[in-house]
Amino acid sequence: MSKELYTEIFHSIKRDIESNKYRPGEMIPSENALSELFGTSRMTVRKALLKLANEGYIYPIAGKGNFVKEIMLNRYSLHYNETDSVNGEIEDIVLISVDIVKPNIELVYYLQIPQTKRVVVIKRVFIRDSVKIAYDEKYIPYYSGIPIVENEIHFSSFPEIVSDKISLFSMQKRISIQAANPGIIAADYLGISSDESVIIVEQTLFDELSEPVGWGRTYYKIDSFELNARLIKNNS
Amino acid sequence: MSKELYTEIFHSIKRDIESNKYRPGEMIPSENALSELFGTSRMTVRKALLKLANEGYIYPIAGKGNFVKEIMLNRYSLHYNETDSVNGEIEDIVLISVDIVKPNIELVYYLQIPQTKRVVVIKRVFIRDSVKIAYDEKYIPYYSGIPIVENEIHFSSFPEIVSDKISLFSMQKRISIQAANPGIIAADYLGISSDESVIIVEQTLFDELSEPVGWGRTYYKIDSFELNARLIKNNS
DNA sequence: TAGTGGTCTAGACCACTAG
DNA sequence: TAGTGGTCTAGACCACTAG
């Protein structure tokens, strides 16, 4: 079916792993053995093996051989975006305010900054079907050059706002998803009671040195939140 | 710093991308140009470029060149497991029942089976600090060979139960996370009111032909659920 | 000591691109 | 037509493993 030699070798070994001919933890034939078996050069075999390794089927140990990987069945790929992880389409984003404030203790902790450092606060509300469905707070350590003009912020994503300070390529992000009571402020913006639960997604941005460069929370009304994820096979 | 030639080429180009010397959408120097530049063979350059492609920095177009990728800042890696995505440690799993039933309309839809096909239902409750924190339902089309003996099921994960029918290696999984009211049955097992919200994680398992081989829901009490995810750079 | 994977070379021929 | 990436070869030397 496939024309390239290395693709055929790849599929052949992949089939043998999937059919349990080679079992997790076991060694597959050596590169030299495979070269002979398939009547090809070792480099072509290595190309197939590299692909198998990249897709999470095998891992090499120098001096020993290539081994079949244990399967990880709990690693998922998730697309998240403040405005995408909602069932339905967000029709409007209302920018409530952009302020420069002194950080409270929580912010000092999350942003790892001195208490004297000023912080830019951006507050927004997301609207769907004329209903407020989410309230969003973002905190960015203030430095000259950061856009604090409303027009520049309104339609920018969180990473984009921070991006002229650090390269988007070296940016790291972490999110945490929980459900809890929203607190008075968020409840007020959402027009709900503060003992109604909401979904809270916390985002932290890091630069290449793993220093925080942004932190924020999005509060979603219970019935407006939906996240989908699918299994990733290759465990790196 | 790095001894291998290809690793140095890799880092050199990576740096040039991160510093915006080569911008997203732009072409980087050709393989031949890079071979000359680094005084090495084309194969060594290709090895570096392959690594850059695997890590999501560039993509090749045959006959044209290698191009810098646009950055995807919304793809996350998520570890999910019924019993792990809980703040704190689950201390016990109570197997409530294992039954063989006729599917209702919902199950016929989710499992893509005829209404005459029997389905194995597994119900469990997760306990932490002597408190019920989650209720779990799993549905698997019945076929001979499936373990329906309680002992075999009790400590197995969902994929493991299905795994003697299809290879774990070809198994696909999809999950969906939402918050909603639990319904009477789940509320009852959790000992909460059915108009209290819970987090519902829906799991679907597929075989290599993308046919469903298992479906289930886990209902978490609001304050017991926590998920963490981190950005993935390489977009495949 | 024989075997393993890791790196690297200097060539070859191919299909495709774009002027 | 000159240049590009894609595949493949037949060698070389290396550090490491395990009997």
Short mmCIF file of C-alpha atoms (C1' of nucleotides) in Angstrom, two decimals:
data_model
loop_
_atom_site.label_atom_id
_atom_site.label_comp_id
_atom_site.label_asym_id
_atom_site.label_seq_id
_atom_site.Cartn_x
_atom_site.Cartn_y
_atom_site.Cartn_z
CA MET A 1 0.00 0.00 0.00
CA SER A 2 2.69 2.46 0.96
CA LYS A 3 5.45 3.07 -1.50
CA GLU A 4 8.27 4.00 0.84
CA LEU A 5 10.31 1.23 2.32
CA TYR A 6 10.54 2.86 5.72
CA THR A 7 6.76 3.31 5.88
CA GLU A 8 6.29 -0.38 5.20
CA ILE A 9 8.75 -1.32 7.92
CA PHE A 10 7.00 1.10 10.26
CA HIS A 11 3.59 -0.41 9.59
CA SER A 12 4.87 -3.94 9.80
CA ILE A 13 6.37 -3.43 13.25
CA LYS A 14 3.37 -1.38 14.36
CA ARG A 15 1.07 -4.26 13.38
CA ASP A 16 3.27 -6.69 15.29
CA ILE A 17 3.01 -4.54 18.40
CA GLU A 18 -0.74 -4.06 18.08
CA SER A 19 -1.28 -7.78 17.60
CA ASN A 20 0.84 -8.45 20.67
CA LYS A 21 3.54 -10.33 18.77
CA TYR A 22 5.92 -7.97 20.54
CA ARG A 23 4.62 -7.21 24.03
CA PRO A 24 5.21 -4.14 26.19
CA GLY A 25 8.64 -4.31 27.80
CA GLU A 26 9.94 -6.79 25.27
CA MET A 27 12.74 -6.07 22.83
CA ILE A 28 12.02 -5.96 19.12
CA PRO A 29 14.61 -7.36 16.68
CA SER A 30 17.83 -5.35 16.43
CA GLU A 31 18.41 -2.78 13.73
CA ASN A 32 20.83 -5.10 11.99
CA ALA A 33 18.39 -8.00 12.14
CA LEU A 34 15.64 -5.79 10.71
CA SER A 35 17.92 -4.51 7.93
CA GLU A 36 18.49 -8.11 6.83
CA LEU A 37 14.85 -9.05 7.32
CA PHE A 38 13.62 -6.23 5.10
CA GLY A 39 16.62 -6.30 2.77
CA THR A 40 17.46 -2.67 3.32
CA SER A 41 20.07 -0.43 4.86
CA ARG A 42 20.26 0.22 8.58
CA MET A 43 19.50 3.93 8.10
CA THR A 44 16.15 3.11 6.50
CA VAL A 45 15.30 0.80 9.37
CA ARG A 46 16.30 3.53 11.82
CA LYS A 47 13.95 5.94 10.08
CA ALA A 48 11.05 3.55 10.66
CA LEU A 49 12.10 3.01 14.28
CA LEU A 50 12.34 6.76 14.89
CA LYS A 51 8.78 7.14 13.65
CA LEU A 52 7.63 4.33 15.92
CA ALA A 53 9.39 6.00 18.83
CA ASN A 54 7.85 9.38 17.98
CA GLU A 55 4.39 7.84 17.93
CA GLY A 56 4.92 6.21 21.28
CA TYR A 57 5.24 2.55 20.30
CA ILE A 58 8.86 1.89 21.20
CA TYR A 59 11.80 3.41 22.99
CA PRO A 60 15.48 2.72 22.38
CA ILE A 61 18.14 1.95 24.96
CA ALA A 62 21.64 2.47 23.57
CA GLY A 63 23.74 -0.64 23.75
CA LYS A 64 20.72 -2.84 24.43
CA GLY A 65 17.92 -2.51 21.87
CA ASN A 66 14.51 -1.13 21.06
CA PHE A 67 11.72 -1.96 23.50
CA VAL A 68 7.95 -1.89 23.25
CA LYS A 69 6.46 0.85 25.40
CA GLU A 70 3.86 0.37 28.07
CA ILE A 71 0.67 2.05 26.96
CA MET A 72 -0.40 5.29 28.59
CA LEU A 73 -4.15 5.52 28.38
CA ASN A 74 -4.68 8.64 30.41
CA ARG A 75 -3.00 11.38 28.46
CA TYR A 76 -5.35 13.60 26.52
CA SER A 77 -5.09 16.46 24.13
CA LEU A 78 -7.30 19.33 25.10
CA HIS A 79 -8.10 22.52 23.24
CA TYR A 80 -8.85 25.32 25.61
CA ASN A 81 -9.54 28.94 25.03
CA GLU A 82 -11.47 31.31 27.26
CA THR A 83 -14.06 31.89 24.60
CA ASP A 84 -14.16 28.47 22.90
CA SER A 85 -14.86 26.17 25.82
CA VAL A 86 -18.47 27.11 25.89
CA ASN A 87 -21.38 25.24 24.37
CA GLY A 88 -22.67 27.48 21.65
CA GLU A 89 -21.09 30.61 20.24
CA ILE A 90 -20.05 33.66 22.21
CA GLU A 91 -21.59 36.68 20.56
CA ASP A 92 -19.97 39.49 22.46
CA ILE A 93 -17.13 40.25 24.83
CA VAL A 94 -17.70 43.24 27.11
CA LEU A 95 -14.60 44.90 28.45
CA ILE A 96 -15.54 46.03 31.93
CA SER A 97 -12.35 47.69 33.03
CA VAL A 98 -8.60 47.96 32.65
CA ASP A 99 -6.85 49.13 35.77
CA ILE A 100 -3.43 49.33 37.30
CA VAL A 101 -3.50 48.18 40.90
CA LYS A 102 -1.33 47.13 43.81
CA PRO A 103 -1.34 43.36 44.08
CA ASN A 104 -3.06 41.61 46.97
CA ILE A 105 -1.45 38.61 48.66
CA GLU A 106 -2.98 36.13 46.25
CA LEU A 107 -1.49 37.98 43.28
CA VAL A 108 1.90 38.35 44.93
CA TYR A 109 1.88 34.59 45.27
CA TYR A 110 0.59 33.67 41.83
CA LEU A 111 2.72 36.18 39.92
CA GLN A 112 5.78 35.84 42.17
CA ILE A 113 6.27 39.58 42.34
CA PRO A 114 7.13 42.05 45.11
CA GLN A 115 4.18 43.79 46.69
CA THR A 116 5.38 47.11 45.34
CA LYS A 117 5.11 46.00 41.72
CA ARG A 118 2.00 47.29 39.94
CA VAL A 119 -0.33 44.93 38.14
CA VAL A 120 -2.63 45.44 35.17
CA VAL A 121 -6.12 44.05 35.75
CA ILE A 122 -8.43 43.31 32.86
CA LYS A 123 -12.03 42.39 33.55
CA ARG A 124 -14.37 41.09 30.89
CA VAL A 125 -17.77 39.47 30.56
CA PHE A 126 -18.70 37.01 27.79
CA ILE A 127 -22.18 37.15 26.33
CA ARG A 128 -24.13 34.46 24.52
CA ASP A 129 -27.76 34.88 23.44
CA SER A 130 -27.80 38.21 25.26
CA VAL A 131 -26.99 36.40 28.52
CA LYS A 132 -23.83 36.79 30.58
CA ILE A 133 -22.27 33.35 30.66
CA ALA A 134 -18.75 33.98 31.89
CA TYR A 135 -16.70 36.52 33.81
CA ASP A 136 -13.00 36.81 33.19
CA GLU A 137 -10.16 38.39 35.20
CA LYS A 138 -6.59 38.70 33.97
CA TYR A 139 -3.56 39.97 35.85
CA ILE A 140 -0.31 41.01 34.21
CA PRO A 141 2.69 42.57 35.96
CA TYR A 142 2.93 46.12 34.67
CA TYR A 143 5.91 47.08 32.58
CA SER A 144 6.33 49.82 30.05
CA GLY A 145 5.25 48.68 26.64
CA ILE A 146 2.30 46.65 27.78
CA PRO A 147 -0.87 47.73 26.01
CA ILE A 148 -3.25 49.24 28.51
CA VAL A 149 -5.31 51.03 25.93
CA GLU A 150 -8.72 49.48 25.80
CA ASN A 151 -8.79 49.14 22.03
CA GLU A 152 -5.66 47.06 21.99
CA ILE A 153 -6.87 44.70 24.67
CA HIS A 154 -10.46 44.20 23.72
CA PHE A 155 -10.05 41.45 21.15
CA SER A 156 -6.63 40.15 22.08
CA SER A 157 -6.12 36.79 23.73
CA PHE A 158 -4.25 36.57 27.00
CA PRO A 159 -0.95 35.39 25.47
CA GLU A 160 -1.09 38.08 22.82
CA ILE A 161 -1.28 40.83 25.42
CA VAL A 162 1.86 39.57 27.09
CA SER A 163 3.57 38.67 23.84
CA ASP A 164 5.57 41.77 23.17
CA LYS A 165 7.47 41.20 26.35
CA ILE A 166 8.28 37.56 25.80
CA SER A 167 8.32 35.47 22.62
CA LEU A 168 5.16 33.45 22.07
CA PHE A 169 7.45 30.57 21.13
CA SER A 170 8.95 30.24 24.55
CA MET A 171 5.71 30.84 26.42
CA GLN A 172 4.43 28.12 28.70
CA LYS A 173 0.86 27.83 29.90
CA ARG A 174 -0.85 25.87 32.61
CA ILE A 175 -4.54 25.64 33.37
CA SER A 176 -6.52 24.22 36.22
CA ILE A 177 -10.22 23.43 36.12
CA GLN A 178 -12.37 23.35 39.22
CA ALA A 179 -15.89 24.03 40.37
CA ALA A 180 -16.59 26.26 43.34
CA ASN A 181 -18.59 29.22 44.56
CA PRO A 182 -17.71 32.30 42.56
CA GLY A 183 -17.27 34.87 45.30
CA ILE A 184 -19.21 38.10 45.53
CA ILE A 185 -17.57 40.01 42.69
CA ALA A 186 -17.82 37.34 40.02
CA ALA A 187 -21.34 36.39 41.14
CA ASP A 188 -22.32 40.03 40.81
CA TYR A 189 -20.98 40.35 37.27
CA LEU A 190 -22.68 37.11 36.28
CA GLY A 191 -25.92 38.08 37.95
CA ILE A 192 -26.12 34.95 40.07
CA SER A 193 -26.12 34.20 43.76
CA SER A 194 -22.68 33.73 45.29
CA ASP A 195 -23.59 30.32 46.67
CA GLU A 196 -24.38 28.98 43.20
CA SER A 197 -21.47 26.94 41.86
CA VAL A 198 -19.51 27.96 38.80
CA ILE A 199 -16.70 26.41 36.80
CA ILE A 200 -13.43 28.20 37.39
CA VAL A 201 -10.60 27.88 34.92
CA GLU A 202 -7.33 29.26 36.20
CA GLN A 203 -4.62 30.12 33.67
CA THR A 204 -0.98 30.86 34.36
CA LEU A 205 1.50 32.01 31.73
CA PHE A 206 5.22 31.45 32.17
CA ASP A 207 8.24 32.69 30.28
CA GLU A 208 11.18 30.53 29.19
CA LEU A 209 12.58 30.59 32.71
CA SER A 210 9.28 29.38 34.16
CA GLU A 211 8.65 32.75 35.78
CA PRO A 212 4.97 33.71 35.82
CA VAL A 213 4.11 36.51 33.38
CA GLY A 214 0.36 36.38 33.66
CA TRP A 215 -2.40 34.89 35.75
CA GLY A 216 -6.14 34.83 35.40
CA ARG A 217 -9.42 33.19 36.18
CA THR A 218 -12.50 32.65 34.06
CA TYR A 219 -15.79 31.96 35.82
CA TYR A 220 -18.28 30.03 33.71
CA LYS A 221 -21.91 29.53 34.54
CA ILE A 222 -22.51 25.85 35.18
CA ASP A 223 -24.67 25.23 32.14
CA SER A 224 -22.45 27.11 29.69
CA PHE A 225 -19.24 25.18 30.09
CA GLU A 226 -18.07 22.25 28.00
CA LEU A 227 -14.63 20.80 27.37
CA ASN A 228 -13.66 17.99 25.04
CA ALA A 229 -10.42 16.05 24.93
CA ARG A 230 -9.05 13.08 23.04
CA LEU A 231 -6.42 10.50 23.86
CA ILE A 232 -2.81 11.16 22.86
CA LYS A 233 -0.83 8.07 22.10
CA ASN A 234 2.72 9.29 21.94
CA ASN A 235 4.06 9.88 25.39
CA SER A 236 7.08 12.12 25.25
CA MET B 1 27.22 22.71 25.31
CA SER B 2 25.83 19.84 23.31
CA LYS B 3 28.28 17.45 21.75
CA GLU B 4 26.27 16.23 18.82
CA LEU B 5 26.40 18.28 15.67
CA TYR B 6 22.72 17.84 14.91
CA THR B 7 21.75 18.98 18.41
CA GLU B 8 23.74 22.16 17.93
CA ILE B 9 22.10 22.83 14.59
CA PHE B 10 18.73 22.15 16.20
CA HIS B 11 19.34 24.62 19.01
CA SER B 12 20.79 27.22 16.70
CA ILE B 13 17.73 27.24 14.46
CA LYS B 14 15.39 27.01 17.45
CA ARG B 15 17.03 30.11 18.93
CA ASP B 16 16.67 31.93 15.63
CA ILE B 17 12.96 31.12 15.58
CA GLU B 18 12.41 32.11 19.20
CA SER B 19 14.24 35.39 18.69
CA ASN B 20 12.10 36.09 15.64
CA LYS B 21 15.02 36.04 13.23
CA TYR B 22 12.87 33.59 11.25
CA ARG B 23 9.21 34.52 11.60
CA PRO B 24 6.13 32.32 11.37
CA GLY B 25 5.31 31.58 7.73
CA GLU B 26 8.82 32.43 6.57
CA MET B 27 11.21 29.95 5.00
CA ILE B 28 14.39 29.00 6.80
CA PRO B 29 17.59 28.41 4.77
CA SER B 30 17.55 25.33 2.55
CA GLU B 31 19.07 22.04 3.65
CA ASN B 32 21.98 22.54 1.29
CA ALA B 33 22.57 26.06 2.55
CA LEU B 34 22.52 24.81 6.14
CA SER B 35 24.92 21.97 5.32
CA GLU B 36 27.42 24.50 4.03
CA LEU B 37 26.76 26.90 6.88
CA PHE B 38 27.43 24.27 9.54
CA GLY B 39 30.05 22.43 7.50
CA THR B 40 28.24 19.13 7.70
CA SER B 41 26.41 16.62 5.56
CA ARG B 42 22.85 17.12 4.47
CA MET B 43 21.67 14.08 6.47
CA THR B 44 22.85 15.63 9.70
CA VAL B 45 21.04 18.85 8.88
CA ARG B 46 17.93 16.83 8.09
CA LYS B 47 18.13 15.15 11.46
CA ALA B 48 18.07 18.55 13.16
CA LEU B 49 15.20 19.71 10.96
CA LEU B 50 13.21 16.56 11.71
CA LYS B 51 13.56 17.26 15.40
CA LEU B 52 12.45 20.85 14.89
CA ALA B 53 9.44 19.61 12.93
CA ASN B 54 8.60 17.05 15.62
CA GLU B 55 8.68 19.73 18.27
CA GLY B 56 6.39 21.96 16.27
CA TYR B 57 8.78 24.69 15.18
CA ILE B 58 8.84 24.11 11.45
CA TYR B 59 7.13 22.16 8.71
CA PRO B 60 8.57 21.11 5.36
CA ILE B 61 7.00 21.49 1.94
CA ALA B 62 8.64 19.25 -0.64
CA GLY B 63 10.08 21.15 -3.55
CA LYS B 64 9.83 24.44 -1.67
CA GLY B 65 11.52 24.50 1.70
CA ASN B 66 11.13 24.42 5.47
CA PHE B 67 8.80 26.99 6.98
CA VAL B 68 8.34 28.37 10.47
CA LYS B 69 5.06 27.27 12.00
CA GLU B 70 2.40 29.53 13.39
CA ILE B 71 2.17 29.01 17.12
CA MET B 72 -0.78 27.16 18.58
CA LEU B 73 -1.34 28.41 22.10
CA ASN B 74 -4.48 26.53 22.91
CA ARG B 75 -3.53 22.87 22.83
CA TYR B 76 -3.00 21.29 26.22
CA SER B 77 -1.91 17.96 27.56
CA LEU B 78 -4.28 16.63 30.15
CA HIS B 79 -3.95 13.61 32.39
CA TYR B 80 -7.33 12.19 33.20
CA ASN B 81 -8.32 9.12 35.10
CA GLU B 82 -11.60 8.49 36.90
CA THR B 83 -9.81 8.18 40.21
CA ASP B 84 -6.97 10.68 39.75
CA SER B 85 -8.83 13.83 38.83
CA VAL B 86 -9.85 14.44 42.37
CA ASN B 87 -8.22 16.74 44.87
CA GLY B 88 -6.82 14.46 47.53
CA GLU B 89 -6.51 10.70 47.46
CA ILE B 90 -9.34 8.24 46.85
CA GLU B 91 -9.24 5.71 49.66
CA ASP B 92 -11.81 3.21 48.47
CA ILE B 93 -13.80 2.18 45.45
CA VAL B 94 -17.10 0.49 46.18
CA LEU B 95 -18.47 -1.76 43.48
CA ILE B 96 -22.21 -1.32 43.66
CA SER B 97 -23.34 -3.66 40.94
CA VAL B 98 -22.48 -5.46 37.74
CA ASP B 99 -25.50 -6.22 35.59
CA ILE B 100 -26.42 -7.24 32.10
CA VAL B 101 -29.23 -5.13 30.76
CA LYS B 102 -31.12 -4.17 27.62
CA PRO B 103 -29.87 -0.78 26.39
CA ASN B 104 -32.09 2.27 26.57
CA ILE B 105 -32.21 4.77 23.73
CA GLU B 106 -29.29 6.78 25.08
CA LEU B 107 -27.07 3.69 25.16
CA VAL B 108 -28.16 2.55 21.70
CA TYR B 109 -27.03 5.94 20.49
CA TYR B 110 -23.74 6.19 22.38
CA LEU B 111 -22.64 2.60 21.78
CA GLN B 112 -24.03 2.40 18.25
CA ILE B 113 -25.59 -1.01 18.89
CA PRO B 114 -28.92 -2.63 18.03
CA GLN B 115 -31.52 -2.52 20.77
CA THR B 116 -31.41 -6.29 21.09
CA LYS B 117 -27.74 -6.32 22.05
CA ARG B 118 -27.13 -6.78 25.77
CA VAL B 119 -24.94 -4.37 27.71
CA VAL B 120 -22.83 -4.83 30.82
CA VAL B 121 -23.38 -2.09 33.40
CA ILE B 122 -20.85 -1.43 36.11
CA LYS B 123 -21.69 0.99 38.90
CA ARG B 124 -19.17 2.20 41.42
CA VAL B 125 -18.78 4.84 44.09
CA PHE B 126 -15.48 6.50 45.02
CA ILE B 127 -14.76 7.28 48.64
CA ARG B 128 -12.37 9.84 50.15
CA ASP B 129 -12.13 10.55 53.86
CA SER B 130 -15.11 8.24 54.37
CA VAL B 131 -17.22 10.48 52.15
CA LYS B 132 -18.74 9.54 48.80
CA ILE B 133 -17.20 11.94 46.33
CA ALA B 134 -18.01 10.40 42.95
CA TYR B 135 -20.39 7.99 41.29
CA ASP B 136 -19.34 6.10 38.20
CA GLU B 137 -21.33 4.24 35.52
CA LYS B 138 -19.75 2.22 32.72
CA TYR B 139 -21.45 0.51 29.82
CA ILE B 140 -19.85 -2.16 27.65
CA PRO B 141 -21.56 -4.15 24.89
CA TYR B 142 -21.76 -7.72 26.11
CA TYR B 143 -19.74 -10.36 24.31
CA SER B 144 -18.43 -13.67 25.52
CA GLY B 145 -15.07 -13.28 27.16
CA ILE B 146 -15.82 -10.04 28.88
CA PRO B 147 -15.16 -10.28 32.61
CA ILE B 148 -18.41 -9.94 34.49
CA VAL B 149 -17.09 -11.46 37.64
CA GLU B 150 -16.92 -8.81 40.30
CA ASN B 151 -13.39 -9.65 41.38
CA GLU B 152 -12.01 -9.06 37.92
CA ILE B 153 -13.73 -5.74 37.54
CA HIS B 154 -13.26 -4.18 40.91
CA PHE B 155 -9.78 -2.76 40.46
CA SER B 156 -9.58 -2.65 36.69
CA SER B 157 -9.67 0.57 34.75
CA PHE B 158 -12.24 1.04 32.03
CA PRO B 159 -9.86 0.31 29.13
CA GLU B 160 -8.52 -2.78 30.85
CA ILE B 161 -11.99 -4.29 31.10
CA VAL B 162 -12.50 -3.93 27.38
CA SER B 163 -8.92 -4.80 26.51
CA ASP B 164 -9.21 -8.50 25.85
CA LYS B 165 -11.58 -7.75 23.04
CA ILE B 166 -9.50 -5.09 21.37
CA SER B 167 -5.82 -4.25 21.67
CA LEU B 168 -5.03 -1.44 24.08
CA PHE B 169 -2.67 -0.13 21.43
CA SER B 170 -5.38 0.61 18.93
CA MET B 171 -7.85 1.95 21.47
CA GLN B 172 -9.06 5.52 21.12
CA LYS B 173 -10.63 7.53 23.90
CA ARG B 174 -12.60 10.72 24.06
CA ILE B 175 -13.79 12.59 27.10
CA SER B 176 -16.15 15.46 27.63
CA ILE B 177 -16.36 17.56 30.78
CA GLN B 178 -19.47 19.41 31.80
CA ALA B 179 -21.35 20.51 34.86
CA ALA B 180 -25.03 19.76 35.31
CA ASN B 181 -27.60 18.35 37.65
CA PRO B 182 -26.86 14.70 38.37
CA GLY B 183 -30.28 13.13 37.95
CA ILE B 184 -32.05 11.14 40.63
CA ILE B 185 -29.95 7.98 40.55
CA ALA B 186 -26.53 9.59 40.75
CA ALA B 187 -27.75 12.11 43.31
CA ASP B 188 -29.02 9.24 45.41
CA TYR B 189 -25.73 7.36 45.32
CA LEU B 190 -23.83 10.54 46.19
CA GLY B 191 -26.25 11.46 48.93
CA ILE B 192 -26.99 14.90 47.53
CA SER B 193 -30.05 16.69 46.23
CA SER B 194 -30.70 16.21 42.52
CA ASP B 195 -30.76 19.95 41.92
CA GLU B 196 -27.24 20.36 43.24
CA SER B 197 -24.75 20.61 40.37
CA VAL B 198 -22.05 18.03 39.79
CA ILE B 199 -19.17 17.68 37.36
CA ILE B 200 -19.88 15.03 34.76
CA VAL B 201 -17.04 13.47 32.81
CA GLU B 202 -18.20 11.39 29.90
CA GLN B 203 -15.81 8.81 28.45
CA THR B 204 -16.14 6.97 25.17
CA LEU B 205 -13.78 4.21 24.05
CA PHE B 206 -13.38 3.36 20.37
CA ASP B 207 -11.64 0.53 18.57
CA GLU B 208 -9.33 0.95 15.60
CA LEU B 209 -12.32 1.40 13.28
CA SER B 210 -13.69 4.20 15.49
CA GLU B 211 -16.59 2.00 16.58
CA PRO B 212 -17.60 2.60 20.21
CA VAL B 213 -16.64 -0.23 22.55
CA GLY B 214 -17.46 1.43 25.84
CA TRP B 215 -19.20 4.43 27.25
CA GLY B 216 -19.49 5.83 30.73
CA ARG B 217 -20.07 8.76 32.99
CA THR B 218 -18.45 9.79 36.23
CA TYR B 219 -20.32 12.21 38.50
CA TYR B 220 -18.04 14.20 40.80
CA LYS B 221 -19.18 16.29 43.69
CA ILE B 222 -18.43 19.93 42.94
CA ASP B 223 -15.78 20.39 45.60
CA SER B 224 -13.92 17.14 44.87
CA PHE B 225 -13.02 17.71 41.26
CA GLU B 226 -9.80 19.19 39.93
CA LEU B 227 -8.11 18.92 36.56
CA ASN B 228 -4.75 20.27 35.50
CA ALA B 229 -3.36 20.66 32.01
CA ARG B 230 -0.25 22.14 30.43
CA LEU B 231 0.44 23.57 27.02
CA ILE B 232 1.66 21.28 24.26
CA LYS B 233 3.89 22.95 21.72
CA ASN B 234 4.14 20.41 18.94
CA ASN B 235 0.98 20.43 16.90
CA SER B 236 0.75 17.25 14.89
"C1'" DT C 1 34.31 -9.83 23.03
"C1'" DA C 2 30.26 -9.65 20.08
"C1'" DG C 3 26.25 -7.05 19.76
"C1'" DT C 4 23.56 -2.90 20.43
"C1'" DG C 5 21.93 1.74 19.35
"C1'" DG C 6 23.85 6.86 18.17
"C1'" DT C 7 26.16 9.82 15.04
"C1'" DC C 8 27.91 11.10 10.71
"C1'" DT C 9 29.47 11.02 5.80
"C1'" DA C 10 29.32 11.54 0.70
"C1'" DG C 11 27.17 10.17 -2.43
"C1'" DA C 12 22.65 8.86 -5.52
"C1'" DC C 13 18.08 9.41 -7.76
"C1'" DC C 14 13.34 11.06 -7.28
"C1'" DA C 15 9.15 14.24 -7.67
"C1'" DC C 16 7.94 18.65 -7.20
"C1'" DT C 17 8.30 23.93 -7.51
"C1'" DA C 18 8.77 28.22 -9.74
"C1'" DG C 19 10.81 31.25 -12.72
"C1'" DT D 1 16.15 24.62 -15.63
"C1'" DA D 2 18.08 25.19 -11.06
"C1'" DG D 3 16.65 24.45 -6.55
"C1'" DT D 4 13.94 22.15 -3.06
"C1'" DG D 5 12.81 18.45 0.16
"C1'" DG D 6 12.15 12.90 0.34
"C1'" DT D 7 14.20 8.45 0.16
"C1'" DC D 8 17.89 5.34 0.25
"C1'" DT D 9 22.63 3.28 0.35
"C1'" DA D 10 26.98 1.33 2.21
"C1'" DG D 11 29.99 2.40 4.67
"C1'" DA D 12 32.54 4.36 9.28
"C1'" DC D 13 33.56 5.00 14.26
"C1'" DC D 14 31.67 5.60 18.87
"C1'" DA D 15 30.07 4.38 23.77
"C1'" DC D 16 27.66 1.22 26.05
"C1'" DT D 17 25.92 -3.60 27.45
"C1'" DA D 18 26.28 -8.18 28.99
"C1'" DG D 19 28.08 -12.53 28.98
#
